[in-house]
Coordinates of N, CA and C in Angstrom, one line a residue:
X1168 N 41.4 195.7 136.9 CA 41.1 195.3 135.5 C 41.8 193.9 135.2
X1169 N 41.1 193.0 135.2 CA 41.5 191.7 134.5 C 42.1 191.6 132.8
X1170 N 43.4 191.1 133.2 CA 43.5 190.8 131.9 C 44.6 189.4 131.6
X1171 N 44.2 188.8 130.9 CA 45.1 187.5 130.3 C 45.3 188.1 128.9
X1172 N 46.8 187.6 128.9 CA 47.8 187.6 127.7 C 48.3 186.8 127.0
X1173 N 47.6 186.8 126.1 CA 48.9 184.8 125.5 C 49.5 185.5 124.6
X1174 N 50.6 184.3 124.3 CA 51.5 185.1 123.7 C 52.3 183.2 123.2
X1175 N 53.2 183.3 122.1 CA 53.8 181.9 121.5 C 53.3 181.2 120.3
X1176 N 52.1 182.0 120.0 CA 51.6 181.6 118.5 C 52.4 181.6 117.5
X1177 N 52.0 181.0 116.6 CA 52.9 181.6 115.2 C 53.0 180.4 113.8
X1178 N 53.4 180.4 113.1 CA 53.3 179.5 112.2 C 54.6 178.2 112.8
X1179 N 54.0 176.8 111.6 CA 54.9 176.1 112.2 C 54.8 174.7 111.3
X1180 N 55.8 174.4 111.1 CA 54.9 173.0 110.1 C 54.5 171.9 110.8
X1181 N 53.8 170.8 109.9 CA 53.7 169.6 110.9 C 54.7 168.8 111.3
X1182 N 54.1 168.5 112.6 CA 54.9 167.5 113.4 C 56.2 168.4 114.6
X1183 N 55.9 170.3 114.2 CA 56.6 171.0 115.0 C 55.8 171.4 116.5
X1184 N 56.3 172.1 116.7 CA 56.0 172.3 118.7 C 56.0 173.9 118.6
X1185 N 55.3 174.1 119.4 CA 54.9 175.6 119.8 C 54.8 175.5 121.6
X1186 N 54.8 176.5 122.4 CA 54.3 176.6 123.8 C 53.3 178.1 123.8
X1187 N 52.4 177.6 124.0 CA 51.5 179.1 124.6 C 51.8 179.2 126.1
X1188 N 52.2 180.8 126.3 CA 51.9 180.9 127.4 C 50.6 182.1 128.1
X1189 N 49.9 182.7 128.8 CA 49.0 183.3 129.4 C 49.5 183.7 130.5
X1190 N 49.8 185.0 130.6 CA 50.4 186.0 131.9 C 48.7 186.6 132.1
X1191 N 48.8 186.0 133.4 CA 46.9 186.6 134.0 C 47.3 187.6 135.2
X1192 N 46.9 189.1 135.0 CA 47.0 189.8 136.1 C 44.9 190.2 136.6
X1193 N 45.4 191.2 137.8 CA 43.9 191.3 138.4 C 43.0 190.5 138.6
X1194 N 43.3 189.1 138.5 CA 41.9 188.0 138.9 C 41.7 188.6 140.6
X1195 N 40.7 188.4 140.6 CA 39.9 188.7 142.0 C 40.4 187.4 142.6
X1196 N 41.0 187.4 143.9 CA 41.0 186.7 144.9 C 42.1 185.4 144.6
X1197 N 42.9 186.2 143.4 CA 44.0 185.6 142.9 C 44.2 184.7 142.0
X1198 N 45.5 184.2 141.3 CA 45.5 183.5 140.0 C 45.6 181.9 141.0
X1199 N 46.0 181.7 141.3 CA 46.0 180.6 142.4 C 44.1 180.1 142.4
X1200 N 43.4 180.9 142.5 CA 42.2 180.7 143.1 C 41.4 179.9 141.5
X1201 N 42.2 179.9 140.5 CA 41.7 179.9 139.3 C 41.7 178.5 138.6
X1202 N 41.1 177.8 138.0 CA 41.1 176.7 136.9 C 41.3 177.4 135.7
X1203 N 42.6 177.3 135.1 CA 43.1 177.9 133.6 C 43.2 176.6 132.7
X1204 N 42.7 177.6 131.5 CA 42.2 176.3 130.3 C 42.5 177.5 128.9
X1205 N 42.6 176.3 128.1 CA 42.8 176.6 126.4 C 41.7 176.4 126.0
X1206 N 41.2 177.4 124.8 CA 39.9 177.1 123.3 C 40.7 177.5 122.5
X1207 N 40.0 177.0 121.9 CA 40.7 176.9 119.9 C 39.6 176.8 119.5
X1208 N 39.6 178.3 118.6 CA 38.6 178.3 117.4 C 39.2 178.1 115.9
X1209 N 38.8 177.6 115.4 CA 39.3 177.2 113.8 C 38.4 177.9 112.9
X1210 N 39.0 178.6 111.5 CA 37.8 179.1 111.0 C 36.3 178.4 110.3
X1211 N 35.3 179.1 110.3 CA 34.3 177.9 110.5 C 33.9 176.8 111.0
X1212 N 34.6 176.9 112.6 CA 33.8 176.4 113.2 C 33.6 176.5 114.8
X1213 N 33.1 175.8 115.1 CA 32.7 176.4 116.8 C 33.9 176.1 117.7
X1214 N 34.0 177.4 119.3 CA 35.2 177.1 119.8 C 35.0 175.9 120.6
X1215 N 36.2 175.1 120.5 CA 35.9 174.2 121.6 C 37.1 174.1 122.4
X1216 N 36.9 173.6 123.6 CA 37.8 173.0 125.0 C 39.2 172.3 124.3
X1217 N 40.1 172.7 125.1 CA 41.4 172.2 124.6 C 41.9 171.2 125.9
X1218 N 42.2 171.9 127.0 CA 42.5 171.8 128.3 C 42.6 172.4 129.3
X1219 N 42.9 172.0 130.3 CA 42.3 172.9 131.4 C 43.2 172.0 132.9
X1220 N 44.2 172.6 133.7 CA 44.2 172.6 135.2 C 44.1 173.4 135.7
X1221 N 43.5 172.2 137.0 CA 42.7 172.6 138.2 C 43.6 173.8 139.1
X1222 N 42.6 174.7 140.2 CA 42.8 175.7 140.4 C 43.6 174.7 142.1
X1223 N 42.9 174.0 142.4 CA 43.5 172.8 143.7 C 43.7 171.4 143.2
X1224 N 45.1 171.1 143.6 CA 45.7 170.1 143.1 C 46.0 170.1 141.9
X1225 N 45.9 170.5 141.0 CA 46.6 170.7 140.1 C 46.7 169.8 138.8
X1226 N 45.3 169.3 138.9 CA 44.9 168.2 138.1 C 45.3 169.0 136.5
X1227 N 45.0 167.4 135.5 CA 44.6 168.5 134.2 C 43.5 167.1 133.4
X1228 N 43.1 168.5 132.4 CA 42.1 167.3 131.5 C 42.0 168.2 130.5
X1229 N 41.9 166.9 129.3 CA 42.4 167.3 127.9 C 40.8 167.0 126.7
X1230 N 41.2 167.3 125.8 CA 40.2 166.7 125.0 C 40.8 166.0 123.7
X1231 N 40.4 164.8 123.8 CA 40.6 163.7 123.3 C 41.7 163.6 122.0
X1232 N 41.3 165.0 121.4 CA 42.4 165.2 120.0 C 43.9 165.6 120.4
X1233 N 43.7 166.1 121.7 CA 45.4 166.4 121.6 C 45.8 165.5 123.0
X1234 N 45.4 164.5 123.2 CA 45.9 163.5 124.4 C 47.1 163.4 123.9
X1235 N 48.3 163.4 124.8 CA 49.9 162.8 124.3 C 50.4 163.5 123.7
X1236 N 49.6 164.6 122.8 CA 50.1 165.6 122.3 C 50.6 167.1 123.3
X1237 N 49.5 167.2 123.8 CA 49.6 169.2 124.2 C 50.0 168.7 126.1
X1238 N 50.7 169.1 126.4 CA 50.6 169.0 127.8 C 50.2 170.8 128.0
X1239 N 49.7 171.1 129.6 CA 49.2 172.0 130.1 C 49.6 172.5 131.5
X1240 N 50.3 173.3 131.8 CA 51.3 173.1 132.8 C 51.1 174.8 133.5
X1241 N 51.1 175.2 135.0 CA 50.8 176.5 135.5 C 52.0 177.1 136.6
X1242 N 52.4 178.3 136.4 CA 53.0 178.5 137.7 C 52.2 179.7 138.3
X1243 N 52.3 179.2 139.7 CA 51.1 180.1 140.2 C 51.9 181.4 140.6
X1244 N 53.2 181.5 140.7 CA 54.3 182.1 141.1 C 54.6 183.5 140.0
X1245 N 54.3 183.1 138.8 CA 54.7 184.1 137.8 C 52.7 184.2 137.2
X1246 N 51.8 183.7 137.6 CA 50.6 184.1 137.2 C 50.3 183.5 135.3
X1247 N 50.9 182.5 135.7 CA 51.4 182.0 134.2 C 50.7 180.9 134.0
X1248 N 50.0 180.5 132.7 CA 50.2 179.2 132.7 C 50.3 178.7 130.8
X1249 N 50.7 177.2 130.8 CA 51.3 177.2 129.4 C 50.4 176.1 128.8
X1250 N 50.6 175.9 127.3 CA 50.1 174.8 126.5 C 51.5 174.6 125.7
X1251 N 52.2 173.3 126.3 CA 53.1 173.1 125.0 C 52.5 171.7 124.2
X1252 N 52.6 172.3 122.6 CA 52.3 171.6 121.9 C 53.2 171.0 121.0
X1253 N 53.3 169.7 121.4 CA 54.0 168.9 120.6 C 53.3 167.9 119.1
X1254 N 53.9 167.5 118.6 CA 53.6 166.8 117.4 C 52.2 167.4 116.4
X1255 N 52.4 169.0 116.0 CA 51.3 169.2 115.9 C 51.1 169.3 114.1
X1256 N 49.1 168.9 113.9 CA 48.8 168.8 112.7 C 48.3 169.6 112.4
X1257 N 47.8 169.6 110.7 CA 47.5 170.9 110.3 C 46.1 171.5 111.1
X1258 N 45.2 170.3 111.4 CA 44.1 170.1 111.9 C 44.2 170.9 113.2
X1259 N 45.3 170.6 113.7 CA 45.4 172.4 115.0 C 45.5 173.7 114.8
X1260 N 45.6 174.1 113.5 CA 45.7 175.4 112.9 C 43.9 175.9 113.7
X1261 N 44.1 177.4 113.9 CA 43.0 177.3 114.9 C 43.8 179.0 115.9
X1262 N 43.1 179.9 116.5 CA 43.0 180.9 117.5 C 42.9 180.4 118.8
X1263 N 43.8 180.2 119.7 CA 44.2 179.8 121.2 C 44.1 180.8 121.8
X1264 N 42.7 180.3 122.5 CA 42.8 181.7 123.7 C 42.6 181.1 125.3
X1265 N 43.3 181.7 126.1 CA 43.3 181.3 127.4 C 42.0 181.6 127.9
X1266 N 41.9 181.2 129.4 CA 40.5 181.3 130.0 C 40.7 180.9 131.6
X1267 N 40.5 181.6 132.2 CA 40.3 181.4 133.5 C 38.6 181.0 134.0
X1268 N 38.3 179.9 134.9 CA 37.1 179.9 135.8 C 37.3 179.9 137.2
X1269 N 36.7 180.7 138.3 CA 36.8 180.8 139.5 C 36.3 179.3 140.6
X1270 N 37.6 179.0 140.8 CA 37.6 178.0 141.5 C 35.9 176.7 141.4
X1271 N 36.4 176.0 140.2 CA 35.6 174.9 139.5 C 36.1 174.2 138.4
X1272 N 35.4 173.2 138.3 CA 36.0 172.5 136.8 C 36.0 173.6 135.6
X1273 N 36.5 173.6 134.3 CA 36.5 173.9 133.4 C 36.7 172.9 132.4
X1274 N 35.3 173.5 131.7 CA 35.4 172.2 130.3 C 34.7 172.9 129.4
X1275 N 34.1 174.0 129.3 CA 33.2 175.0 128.5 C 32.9 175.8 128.6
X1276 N 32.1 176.8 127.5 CA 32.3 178.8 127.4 C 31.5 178.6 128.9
X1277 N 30.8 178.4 129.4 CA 29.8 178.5 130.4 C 30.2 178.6 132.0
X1278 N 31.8 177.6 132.1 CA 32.2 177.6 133.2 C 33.1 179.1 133.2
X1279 N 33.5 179.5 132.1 CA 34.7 180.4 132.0 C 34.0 182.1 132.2
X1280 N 34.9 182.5 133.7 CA 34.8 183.7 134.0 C 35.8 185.0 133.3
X1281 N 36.7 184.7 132.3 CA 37.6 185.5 132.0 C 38.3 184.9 130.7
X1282 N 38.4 185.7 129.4 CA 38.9 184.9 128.4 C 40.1 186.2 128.0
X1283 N 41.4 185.6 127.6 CA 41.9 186.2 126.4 C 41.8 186.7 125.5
X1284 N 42.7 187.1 124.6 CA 41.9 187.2 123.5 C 42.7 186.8 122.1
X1285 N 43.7 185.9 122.8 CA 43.8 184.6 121.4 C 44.9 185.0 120.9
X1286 N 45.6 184.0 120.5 CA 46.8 183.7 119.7 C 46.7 183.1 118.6
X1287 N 47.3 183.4 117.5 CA 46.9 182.6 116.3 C 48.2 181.1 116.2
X1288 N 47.6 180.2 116.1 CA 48.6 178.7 115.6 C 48.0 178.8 114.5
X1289 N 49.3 178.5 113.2 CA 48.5 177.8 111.7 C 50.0 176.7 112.1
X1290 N 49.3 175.7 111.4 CA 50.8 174.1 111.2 C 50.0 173.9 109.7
X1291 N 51.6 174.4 108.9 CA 51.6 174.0 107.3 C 51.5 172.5 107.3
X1292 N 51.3 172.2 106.1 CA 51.5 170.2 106.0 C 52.3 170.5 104.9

């Protein structure tokens, strides 16, 4: 049974830092074998792509609004992988859920074979 767990949500004001992390057990053919990525849904509106590194080499790629802000960082060792978020605005308030895809890019619900099921971030102003 697959399952990812995030866990590090929580309230926070602006301009504070949070870290999500995602403990992923049971992936098939291993957590190593995986591209792990962030969505944020906000209420009313659609979930979209946060970030995401690669399953080889160990790339990452972000989406545009939290460049410089969120780094995205994995250990393959503890089946872990994190979002620390730095400098954050109210406009990140939003449900963080992790997501694994089997060895491929990850950039949308389409690539993603396995999801969490979400952490809440609110940032007061």
């Amino acid at each position: 049974q697959v399952q990812l767990v995030e866990s590090g949500g929580g309230l926070v004001q602006a301009g504070g830092s949070l870290r999500l992390s995602c403990v992923a057990s049971g992936l098939p053919f291993g957590f190593s074998s995986y591209t792990m990525g962030w969505f944020r849904q906000a209420p009313g509106k659609e979930r979209e792509f946060v970030a995401a590194i690669m399953w080889s080499g160990g790339s990452t790629t972000y989406t545009d609004s939290v460049k410089g802000r969120f780094t995205i960082s994995r250990d393959n060792a503890k089946n872990t992988v994190f979002l620390q978020m730095n400098s954050l605005k109210p406009e990140d308030t939003a449900v963080y859920a992790c997501a694994a895809a089997f060895a491929r890019r990850l950039s949308s619900d389409y690539d993603v074979n396995y999801w969490g099921q979400g952490t809440q971030v609110t940032v007061s102003s």
